XYZ file of C-alpha atoms in Angstrom:
664
model
C -30.496 -0.695 -26.337
C -29.515 2.971 -25.967
C -31.925 3.385 -23.032
C -30.468 0.307 -21.294
C -26.951 1.663 -21.733
C -27.920 5.096 -20.405
C -29.635 3.678 -17.316
C -26.692 1.348 -16.686
C -24.216 4.254 -16.863
C -26.362 6.285 -14.448
C -26.569 3.380 -11.994
C -22.798 2.796 -12.101
C -22.164 6.506 -11.557
C -24.584 6.460 -8.639
C -22.971 3.446 -6.974
C -19.504 5.012 -7.344
C -20.709 8.256 -5.729
C -22.492 6.357 -2.960
C -19.462 4.193 -2.159
C -17.078 7.148 -2.173
C -19.405 9.132 0.093
C -19.811 6.160 2.436
C -16.069 6.101 3.154
C -16.285 9.685 4.428
C -19.450 8.848 6.375
C -17.477 6.059 8.043
C -14.710 8.530 8.890
C -17.227 10.945 10.440
C -18.975 8.216 12.460
C -17.641 4.651 12.439
C -17.646 1.461 10.375
C -20.807 0.115 12.033
C -22.689 3.315 11.132
C -21.623 3.086 7.481
C -22.582 -0.596 7.365
C -26.003 0.037 8.897
C -26.914 3.106 6.831
C -25.247 2.321 3.488
C -23.576 -1.008 2.755
C -26.113 -3.309 4.442
C -29.276 -1.468 3.413
C -31.958 -2.819 1.103
C -31.564 0.093 -1.344
C -27.788 -0.463 -1.732
C -28.457 -4.160 -2.375
C -31.193 -3.188 -4.869
C -28.771 -0.816 -6.611
C -26.239 -3.592 -7.225
C -29.014 -6.036 -8.171
C -30.305 -3.566 -10.775
C -26.776 -3.164 -12.191
C -26.377 -6.952 -12.433
C -29.760 -7.502 -14.110
C -29.368 -4.610 -16.548
C -25.827 -5.770 -17.402
C -27.098 -9.283 -18.157
C -29.876 -7.835 -20.336
C -27.402 -5.574 -22.164
C -25.045 -8.508 -22.797
C -27.955 -10.386 -24.364
C -28.871 -7.357 -26.500
C -25.259 -7.080 -27.694
C -25.115 -10.845 -28.522
C -21.861 -10.936 -26.602
C -21.815 -14.742 -26.459
C -20.322 -14.613 -29.967
C -17.092 -13.227 -28.403
C -16.265 -16.111 -26.088
C -13.462 -14.522 -24.053
C -15.270 -11.222 -23.460
C -18.533 -13.017 -22.675
C -16.752 -15.222 -20.107
C -15.183 -12.120 -18.545
C -18.541 -10.409 -18.053
C -20.156 -13.650 -16.931
C -17.483 -13.975 -14.220
C -18.334 -10.504 -12.925
C -22.021 -11.435 -12.801
C -21.100 -14.613 -10.901
C -19.099 -12.551 -8.384
C -22.063 -10.210 -7.902
C -24.379 -13.218 -7.550
C -22.057 -14.704 -4.935
C -22.002 -11.394 -3.077
C -25.793 -11.314 -3.155
C -26.042 -14.845 -1.774
C -23.552 -13.948 0.949
C -25.545 -10.833 1.837
C -28.844 -12.715 2.136
C -27.823 -16.108 3.578
C -24.515 -15.792 5.438
C -23.977 -15.614 9.200
C -21.244 -13.843 11.151
C -20.604 -13.976 14.853
C -18.275 -14.497 17.801
C -17.717 -17.525 20.012
C -16.016 -17.358 23.417
C -14.333 -20.437 24.851
C -12.560 -20.930 28.163
C -9.834 -23.516 28.703
C -11.248 -27.051 29.164
C -14.712 -25.663 28.463
C -17.008 -26.484 25.559
C -19.968 -24.902 23.763
C -21.915 -24.891 20.538
C -23.385 -21.423 21.079
C -22.204 -18.300 19.335
C -23.596 -14.779 19.058
C -24.232 -13.116 15.718
C -23.050 -9.589 14.967
C -26.613 -8.440 15.690
C -26.294 -9.871 19.223
C -28.613 -12.850 18.615
C -27.820 -16.306 20.017
C -27.197 -19.029 17.413
C -26.050 -22.621 17.458
C -23.287 -24.619 15.748
C -24.106 -28.153 14.503
C -21.176 -29.443 16.578
C -19.642 -28.836 19.994
C -16.300 -27.081 20.254
C -13.902 -27.522 23.208
C -10.799 -25.472 23.994
C -7.903 -27.728 24.987
C -5.428 -24.846 25.368
C -4.435 -21.449 24.030
C -0.904 -20.182 23.448
C 0.979 -17.241 21.995
C 4.186 -17.692 20.026
C 6.531 -14.710 20.494
C 9.360 -13.380 18.383
C 12.715 -14.371 19.951
C 13.736 -12.132 22.832
C 10.572 -10.015 22.712
C 6.977 -9.893 23.873
C 5.732 -9.224 20.321
C 3.252 -11.949 19.245
C 4.327 -14.028 16.259
C 1.121 -16.077 16.211
C -1.970 -16.871 18.296
C -3.007 -20.531 18.458
C -6.154 -22.127 19.870
C -6.012 -25.923 20.231
C -9.587 -27.202 20.015
C -11.588 -30.416 19.794
C -14.728 -30.962 17.729
C -17.288 -33.156 19.507
C -14.430 -34.162 21.869
C -12.699 -36.468 19.395
C -11.280 -34.474 16.488
C -8.314 -32.369 17.624
C -7.130 -29.428 15.537
C -5.791 -25.903 15.837
C -6.978 -22.458 14.846
C -4.386 -19.727 14.294
C -3.801 -16.646 12.194
C -4.175 -17.636 8.520
C -5.256 -21.150 9.588
C -9.056 -21.302 9.583
C -11.018 -24.292 10.881
C -13.713 -25.480 8.465
C -16.456 -27.828 9.678
C -19.959 -28.501 8.279
C -20.070 -25.247 6.328
C -18.861 -23.142 9.261
C -15.483 -21.403 9.312
C -13.862 -20.449 12.624
C -10.853 -18.164 12.767
C -8.698 -16.689 15.512
C -10.068 -13.304 16.525
C -8.967 -12.454 20.078
C -8.138 -14.004 23.445
C -8.581 -13.492 27.184
C -5.867 -11.529 29.052
C -5.127 -14.502 31.321
C -4.442 -16.691 28.226
C -6.997 -19.263 29.407
C -9.683 -18.274 26.960
C -10.066 -17.517 23.264
C -12.475 -15.569 21.075
C -13.174 -17.117 17.671
C -14.836 -15.489 14.729
C -17.626 -17.554 13.182
C -18.554 -17.353 9.515
C -21.190 -19.392 7.687
C -21.300 -18.786 3.952
C -20.931 -22.080 2.033
C -23.021 -21.078 -0.972
C -22.047 -17.458 -1.529
C -18.351 -18.209 -1.110
C -18.523 -21.121 -3.579
C -20.226 -19.008 -6.264
C -17.867 -16.094 -5.642
C -14.762 -18.286 -5.906
C -16.099 -19.778 -9.153
C -16.448 -16.206 -10.387
C -12.846 -15.438 -9.363
C -11.565 -18.516 -11.217
C -13.545 -17.688 -14.360
C -12.374 -14.076 -14.148
C -8.718 -15.124 -14.117
C -9.136 -17.478 -17.074
C -11.191 -15.019 -19.119
C -8.740 -12.133 -18.570
C -5.920 -14.283 -19.949
C -8.167 -15.314 -22.866
C -8.974 -11.673 -23.697
C -5.261 -10.809 -23.802
C -4.471 -13.808 -26.038
C -7.474 -13.695 -28.378
C -6.668 -12.534 -31.915
C -10.208 -11.175 -32.241
C -9.893 -8.755 -29.333
C -8.459 -5.252 -29.282
C -5.369 -5.971 -27.183
C -3.732 -8.202 -29.821
C -4.717 -5.722 -32.532
C -3.098 -2.865 -30.621
C 0.115 -4.875 -30.301
C 0.292 -5.065 -34.098
C -0.259 -1.314 -34.551
C 2.456 0.324 -36.706
C 2.210 3.429 -34.524
C 4.039 1.594 -31.737
C 7.184 1.501 -33.851
C 7.550 5.250 -33.606
C 8.508 7.311 -30.600
C 8.405 10.830 -29.091
C 7.657 13.039 -26.022
C 8.078 13.567 -22.221
C 7.811 15.534 -18.902
C 9.553 17.965 -16.447
C 10.480 18.068 -12.729
C 12.189 19.893 -9.865
C 15.462 19.564 -7.925
C 16.371 18.947 -4.307
C 18.823 20.942 -2.215
C 21.504 19.255 -0.175
C 22.662 20.858 3.039
C 25.669 20.050 5.202
C 26.468 20.620 8.854
C 29.691 21.639 10.500
C 31.228 19.689 13.329
C 31.513 21.113 16.804
C 32.538 19.814 20.192
C 29.720 18.021 22.072
C 30.318 15.361 24.760
C 30.050 11.846 23.292
C 32.151 8.811 22.317
C 34.719 8.976 19.515
C 34.173 7.641 15.999
C 35.989 4.316 16.587
C 33.926 3.561 19.665
C 30.770 4.525 17.771
C 31.570 1.970 15.065
C 31.924 -0.742 17.707
C 28.701 0.378 19.389
C 26.863 0.230 16.055
C 27.324 -3.564 15.992
C 26.035 -4.171 19.514
C 22.871 -6.298 19.385
C 19.776 -5.052 21.218
C 16.033 -5.656 21.343
C 14.416 -2.875 19.356
C 10.911 -2.625 17.914
C 10.112 -6.176 18.992
C 13.068 -7.742 17.208
C 16.809 -8.229 17.600
C 18.683 -5.506 15.729
C 22.053 -3.763 15.748
C 22.314 -0.608 17.845
C 22.921 1.223 14.550
C 19.270 0.792 13.536
C 17.906 2.281 16.747
C 20.372 5.178 16.526
C 19.496 6.016 12.924
C 15.756 5.784 13.588
C 16.108 7.939 16.712
C 18.070 10.724 15.016
C 15.872 10.662 11.913
C 12.767 10.950 14.091
C 14.133 13.754 16.283
C 16.318 15.725 13.910
C 15.145 14.677 10.447
C 18.686 13.863 9.254
C 21.179 11.022 9.589
C 23.902 13.035 11.347
C 24.106 16.011 13.701
C 26.914 18.583 13.630
C 29.280 16.084 12.083
C 28.428 13.369 14.610
C 27.051 9.986 13.619
C 23.702 8.717 14.857
C 25.464 6.334 17.258
C 27.485 9.210 18.735
C 24.344 11.278 19.222
C 22.485 8.493 21.053
C 25.478 7.688 23.263
C 25.833 11.395 24.009
C 22.245 11.549 25.209
C 22.749 8.415 27.305
C 25.971 9.644 28.942
C 25.429 13.405 29.251
C 21.733 14.350 28.966
C 22.499 17.502 30.974
C 24.663 18.787 28.115
C 22.580 17.492 25.212
C 19.327 18.978 26.529
C 20.637 22.380 25.381
C 21.271 21.215 21.810
C 18.707 22.635 19.329
C 18.088 19.349 17.521
C 14.329 18.708 17.874
C 12.782 19.552 14.514
C 9.459 21.450 14.517
C 7.875 21.352 11.092
C 4.819 23.502 11.876
C 5.433 27.231 11.533
C 2.187 27.827 13.401
C 3.457 25.859 16.397
C 6.805 27.659 16.306
C 4.979 30.972 16.531
C 2.938 29.649 19.460
C 6.181 28.719 21.228
C 7.866 32.033 20.265
C 10.620 30.131 18.447
C 12.143 31.537 15.269
C 14.307 28.544 14.282
C 13.066 25.200 12.971
C 14.954 23.397 15.716
C 14.432 23.584 19.458
C 16.291 22.120 22.433
C 14.758 20.047 25.229
C 15.559 22.863 27.667
C 13.440 25.303 25.648
C 10.394 23.090 26.071
C 10.507 23.259 29.855
C 9.891 26.288 32.078
C 11.524 25.050 35.256
C 9.697 21.792 35.960
C 6.677 22.781 33.858
C 6.327 21.149 30.450
C 5.381 23.970 28.064
C 3.485 21.712 25.658
C 0.922 20.983 28.389
C -0.398 24.504 27.840
C -1.063 23.720 24.165
C -2.619 20.277 24.545
C -6.170 21.487 24.179
C -8.955 21.027 21.702
C -7.791 23.918 19.607
C -7.041 23.983 15.906
C -6.514 20.459 14.450
C -3.274 21.482 12.734
C -1.819 22.758 16.014
C -3.018 19.679 17.920
C -1.332 17.358 15.427
C 1.908 19.352 15.494
C 1.882 19.328 19.322
C 1.367 15.561 19.324
C 4.281 15.079 16.925
C 6.566 17.265 19.040
C 5.406 15.575 22.239
C 6.201 12.194 20.699
C 9.774 13.345 20.040
C 10.162 14.596 23.599
C 8.788 11.289 24.885
C 11.289 9.382 22.749
C 14.191 11.347 24.260
C 12.865 10.728 27.780
C 12.534 6.996 27.040
C 16.159 6.967 25.899
C 17.522 8.828 28.914
C 15.400 6.753 31.330
C 16.822 3.505 29.924
C 13.540 2.310 28.392
C 14.568 2.487 24.726
C 17.833 0.508 24.660
C 17.255 -3.060 25.861
C 19.905 -5.827 25.836
C 19.176 -9.203 24.262
C 17.993 -11.640 26.989
C 20.260 -14.540 27.833
C 19.599 -17.710 25.897
C 18.096 -15.902 22.900
C 20.002 -16.598 19.641
C 21.745 -13.517 18.290
C 22.074 -12.375 14.702
C 24.980 -13.525 12.567
C 27.840 -11.160 11.781
C 26.759 -11.110 8.125
C 23.237 -10.066 9.051
C 24.556 -7.303 11.336
C 26.927 -5.954 8.675
C 24.143 -6.051 6.077
C 21.818 -3.998 8.276
C 24.545 -1.484 9.116
C 25.301 -1.129 5.391
C 21.609 -0.502 4.710
C 21.478 2.080 7.495
C 24.648 3.817 6.338
C 23.965 4.176 2.613
C 20.870 6.300 1.818
C 19.936 4.260 -1.253
C 16.482 5.795 -1.540
C 17.716 9.393 -1.393
C 20.545 8.882 -3.885
C 18.350 6.980 -6.327
C 15.410 9.399 -6.327
C 17.735 12.367 -6.921
C 19.571 10.498 -9.679
C 16.352 9.328 -11.365
C 14.748 12.775 -11.341
C 17.933 14.353 -12.685
C 18.251 11.750 -15.448
C 14.568 12.107 -16.266
C 14.988 15.837 -16.818
C 18.175 15.392 -18.884
C 16.707 12.648 -21.086
C 13.599 14.746 -21.640
C 15.688 17.708 -22.837
C 17.751 15.450 -25.109
C 14.609 13.846 -26.534
C 13.020 17.183 -27.348
C 16.286 18.310 -28.947
C 16.438 15.129 -31.057
C 12.864 15.663 -32.202
C 13.625 19.215 -33.352
C 17.041 18.348 -34.849
C 16.708 14.830 -36.283
C 19.917 15.185 -38.273
C 22.020 15.559 -35.105
C 23.534 12.249 -34.037
C 22.944 11.589 -30.334
C 23.079 7.808 -30.396
C 26.032 7.650 -28.011
C 24.238 9.863 -25.501
C 21.129 7.685 -25.747
C 23.220 4.557 -25.250
C 24.687 6.137 -22.117
C 21.179 6.867 -20.811
C 20.192 3.241 -21.384
C 23.230 2.061 -19.445
C 22.227 4.421 -16.628
C 18.735 2.907 -16.637
C 20.135 -0.627 -16.390
C 22.566 0.419 -13.657
C 19.789 2.136 -11.676
C 17.671 -1.008 -11.870
C 20.574 -3.180 -10.691
C 21.392 -0.858 -7.759
C 17.766 -0.534 -6.693
C 17.135 -4.283 -7.024
C 20.251 -4.924 -4.908
C 19.068 -2.474 -2.225
C 15.604 -4.051 -2.259
C 17.137 -7.532 -1.948
C 19.268 -6.295 0.972
C 16.126 -4.941 2.671
C 14.479 -8.327 2.060
C 17.440 -10.165 3.612
C 17.461 -7.932 6.698
C 13.703 -8.173 7.217
C 13.598 -11.933 6.636
C 10.463 -11.521 4.512
C 9.393 -9.954 1.235
C 9.210 -6.184 1.852
C 5.584 -5.386 0.973
C 3.997 -4.676 4.347
C 3.843 -0.868 4.517
C 3.776 2.279 2.408
C 7.559 2.680 2.290
C 8.134 -0.886 1.122
C 5.362 -0.856 -1.482
C 6.751 2.362 -2.985
C 10.165 0.692 -3.214
C 8.529 -2.217 -5.015
C 6.613 0.148 -7.301
C 9.891 1.850 -8.236
C 11.401 -1.539 -9.068
C 8.402 -2.439 -11.243
C 8.659 0.897 -13.074
C 12.350 0.332 -13.786
C 11.716 -3.181 -15.120
C 8.838 -1.930 -17.305
C 11.050 0.858 -18.642
C 13.791 -1.624 -19.564
C 11.292 -3.874 -21.333
C 9.610 -1.071 -23.298
C 12.191 1.661 -23.946
C 13.745 0.158 -27.101
C 10.406 0.020 -28.875
C 9.062 3.252 -27.378
C 11.924 5.692 -26.857
C 9.914 8.166 -24.776
C 9.520 5.448 -22.117
C 13.105 6.157 -21.028
C 12.407 9.577 -19.468
C 8.994 8.284 -18.308
C 10.718 5.500 -16.426
C 13.316 7.733 -14.795
C 10.747 10.327 -13.723
C 8.110 7.936 -12.385
C 10.747 5.913 -10.551
C 12.129 9.135 -9.088
C 8.663 10.172 -7.931
C 8.021 6.763 -6.304
C 11.358 6.841 -4.494
C 10.809 10.474 -3.470
C 7.482 9.513 -1.863
C 9.183 6.584 -0.109
C 11.995 8.826 1.156
C 9.608 11.510 2.405
C 7.278 8.997 4.024
C 9.917 7.071 5.931
C 13.430 8.360 5.493
C 14.850 5.561 7.601
C 12.356 2.731 7.739
C 11.941 0.427 10.711
C 12.403 -3.140 9.507
C 10.152 -4.888 12.025
C 8.498 -8.316 12.236
C 5.107 -8.610 10.584
C 1.855 -8.891 12.469
C 0.560 -12.491 12.291
C -2.216 -11.546 9.878
C 0.391 -10.171 7.435
C 2.274 -13.464 7.188
C -0.059 -14.986 4.584
C 1.782 -15.986 1.381
C -1.100 -14.476 -0.591
C -0.166 -11.006 0.680
C 2.940 -10.599 -1.482
C 1.020 -11.490 -4.653
C -1.908 -9.260 -3.692
C 0.256 -6.177 -3.088
C 2.734 -6.683 -5.929
C 0.055 -7.199 -8.603
C -1.850 -4.098 -7.493
C 1.347 -2.022 -7.435
C 2.124 -3.134 -11.001
C -1.356 -1.989 -12.009
C -0.755 1.389 -10.352
C 2.567 1.680 -12.214
C 0.786 1.224 -15.558
C -1.879 3.739 -14.533
C 0.855 6.247 -13.667
C 2.369 5.718 -17.131
C -1.042 6.322 -18.711
C -1.508 9.508 -16.685
C 1.818 10.988 -17.860
C 1.119 9.678 -21.346
C -2.165 11.592 -21.317
C -0.597 14.853 -20.135
C 1.780 14.899 -23.083
C -0.812 13.671 -25.552
C -2.955 16.741 -24.867
C -0.096 19.078 -25.848
C 1.408 17.328 -28.861
C 0.512 17.100 -32.544
C -2.038 14.767 -34.099
C 0.409 12.118 -35.267
C 2.057 11.695 -31.888
C -1.297 11.866 -30.108
C -2.450 8.849 -32.101
C 0.679 6.954 -31.138
C 0.211 7.792 -27.462
C -3.440 6.798 -27.702
C -2.461 3.336 -28.922
C 0.041 3.039 -26.083
C -2.520 4.072 -23.440
C -5.147 1.701 -24.770
C -2.548 -1.060 -24.828
C -1.551 -0.463 -21.185
C -5.179 -0.094 -20.076
C -5.916 -3.815 -20.503
C -3.173 -5.236 -18.256
C -3.672 -2.362 -15.792
C -7.376 -3.137 -15.299
C -6.823 -6.884 -15.330
C -3.978 -6.755 -12.796
C -5.971 -4.463 -10.520
C -8.893 -6.914 -10.751
C -6.641 -9.862 -9.962
C -5.011 -7.976 -7.077
C -8.349 -7.003 -5.547
C -9.726 -10.518 -5.690
C -6.492 -12.042 -4.371
C -6.872 -9.595 -1.492
C -10.418 -10.848 -0.985
C -9.173 -14.442 -0.785
C -6.464 -13.362 1.678
C -9.098 -11.629 3.833
C -11.285 -14.737 3.736
C -8.377 -16.895 4.869
C -7.342 -14.423 7.575
C -10.637 -13.412 9.174
C -13.375 -15.411 7.531
C -14.951 -12.926 5.100
C -13.749 -11.820 1.702
C -15.222 -8.315 1.670
C -15.667 -5.898 4.592
C -16.388 -2.573 2.857
C -13.158 -1.209 4.306
C -12.294 2.249 2.796
C -9.259 0.802 0.979
C -11.394 -1.975 -0.513
C -14.088 0.488 -1.536
C -11.700 2.906 -3.242
C -9.885 0.060 -4.999
C -13.261 -1.052 -6.378
C -14.071 2.531 -7.425
C -10.701 2.742 -9.201
C -11.399 -0.539 -10.993
C -14.861 0.576 -12.150
C -13.587 3.945 -13.393
C -10.650 2.473 -15.323
C -12.827 -0.271 -16.819
C -15.141 2.282 -18.472
C -12.845 3.311 -21.402
C -12.368 -0.366 -22.332
C -15.939 -0.312 -23.642
C -15.396 1.725 -26.821
C -18.097 -0.211 -28.681
C -20.700 0.804 -26.118
C -19.207 4.233 -25.330
C -17.732 5.449 -28.655
C -16.694 8.821 -27.190
C -13.556 7.082 -25.865
C -12.398 6.500 -29.426
C -11.512 10.199 -29.495
C -7.888 10.536 -28.316
C -8.309 13.794 -26.390
C -11.306 12.453 -24.468
C -9.476 9.231 -23.624
C -6.350 10.991 -22.375
C -8.252 13.603 -20.362
C -10.266 10.801 -18.755
C -7.142 8.786 -17.858
C -5.534 11.863 -16.294
C -8.623 12.460 -14.146
C -8.964 8.739 -13.362
C -5.519 8.724 -11.769
C -6.980 10.803 -8.931
C -8.748 7.631 -7.761
C -5.380 5.836 -7.609
C -3.990 8.658 -5.491
C -7.063 8.518 -3.272
C -6.816 4.736 -2.911
C -3.128 4.689 -2.074
C -2.573 7.961 -0.227
C -5.988 9.458 0.586
C -7.275 6.390 2.411
C -4.066 6.085 4.460
C -3.924 9.737 5.520
C -7.602 10.761 5.552
C -9.805 7.733 6.123
C -7.874 4.952 7.905
C -9.514 1.544 8.211
C -8.290 -2.033 8.534
C -5.566 -1.483 5.926
C -3.792 0.931 8.284
C -2.318 -1.876 10.429
C 0.777 -2.279 8.236
């Protein structure tokens, strides 16, 4: 039994290292290279097969069938692996090209081999649905016939299923008289995998409800009735600008201009949104020398000759500033031109990557100004296109005007620091009555949650969809989840109060830094699946719990034995829903992918790192098999280190590796 466990641990460690390395191999080469040399190789398949067989043998050795819920959970994972194996060995993938009024039953596999469908497919017509007043696609639709008598449609998130084959919208011909359909044949592997998903969901609920399992026992622990501990942070500086005379419209005219409706970023929006995005992109702030964003944009439109001398283009890179012989962080358009010569052309070489990136960012800002002054950025709403209601316009202007994210992250970090100091003081001076202060902090927590939920709801109303499509929006949602968790837990666990403020502040700080003034744009068709919101929100809730466990672990390593035991119970308690929600989120994402493009797993870097995170966090749940995790210091140190995989999954993949999950 010990030998089986040792080999199993070595195999799991190996597969984690291999998968993590493969994501960097993909970055160095491409996805096809990683698929050919890692994911679709016989040895990688054999590695997973060995893990599955050894796991089944170990379950039998442990007589795990006596614990029904846990046995069902592990059986579901084996079913998912079995389904993946069947998919790997028996499935087909390919592409089928159809021209209007044409028909075929031939498709080409991803290896370039010709294959045949058991039915004939005809293309009746192809069309693109656009967002009102724009040329941004809302959906792609192929109207087809099967054997010339069964008429149906194939569109984004609407897959055609026939005789075990699944056809989904992939691409189309430029003349709009032809379509490219993805073909997927995997009736057996998908069935087994989905059975595994269903059993996984049921068994996870059973584990949480079972009186025999550790989660219910942890809930009854007397240590949870006590409380202590917390963390520290930094502050942010606020700078102001003085007004000066620059040619533009006055404030009253700017307010009227803010409500003018235009086509911006493939949607109808108030001029205010374009102006705020423009100034934030160019200058990094929401006002310039006392002038509003609308005044700045109108100034550029009316008098570019005067505004080209304004030092308002922000250059973040000190290295680039030295290359340009500029001492200030801001540069004017005039400084970037030597007569008619564009100075940045001299730097657009294959030099240092940092310089190249900084040059590209600066060039993008210059291009944005040129688009504005050439009349390409501000576009009126075409005649006949319905305009936004006054309420919708006022809501978006309110959202643009009030920097909710900035105010809230500064408030949360400040309150987190204050509540931490008060908590430490209470611990050292228990006789001092600070109940009123603590009540005030609770009220602040409730008020913060209400304000943030209201801002999030306003964002939702403006966007016309649930805001979960990009990094900025998911961090807003994470902050909301953290606030709700803090409200639910802080009365029983007093140290959750500063935890909640600090983690919420961090989440909002990341959102503010990543997109200080977000563009609320229509979703790509593939992002309109109703499964998406559940997939993202469940995973973000799992990440929130993992963040709590990470901070919990930091303090546990520096506190006394009694409090360490309490924090250990809390971490073990949060570990179950964290792992289970991450599992559910990953497999909901797999279902979404299957609905959207015909396959539930593509070995995309985000998918791979989410799986690595799941495997690493699942390890300390197995205290019977790995008793070292019963030691509090080991558990907390492990959970601190494990959080690096969360950071890699959420941030590292986005900024270092890319992949299909970059389209949001």
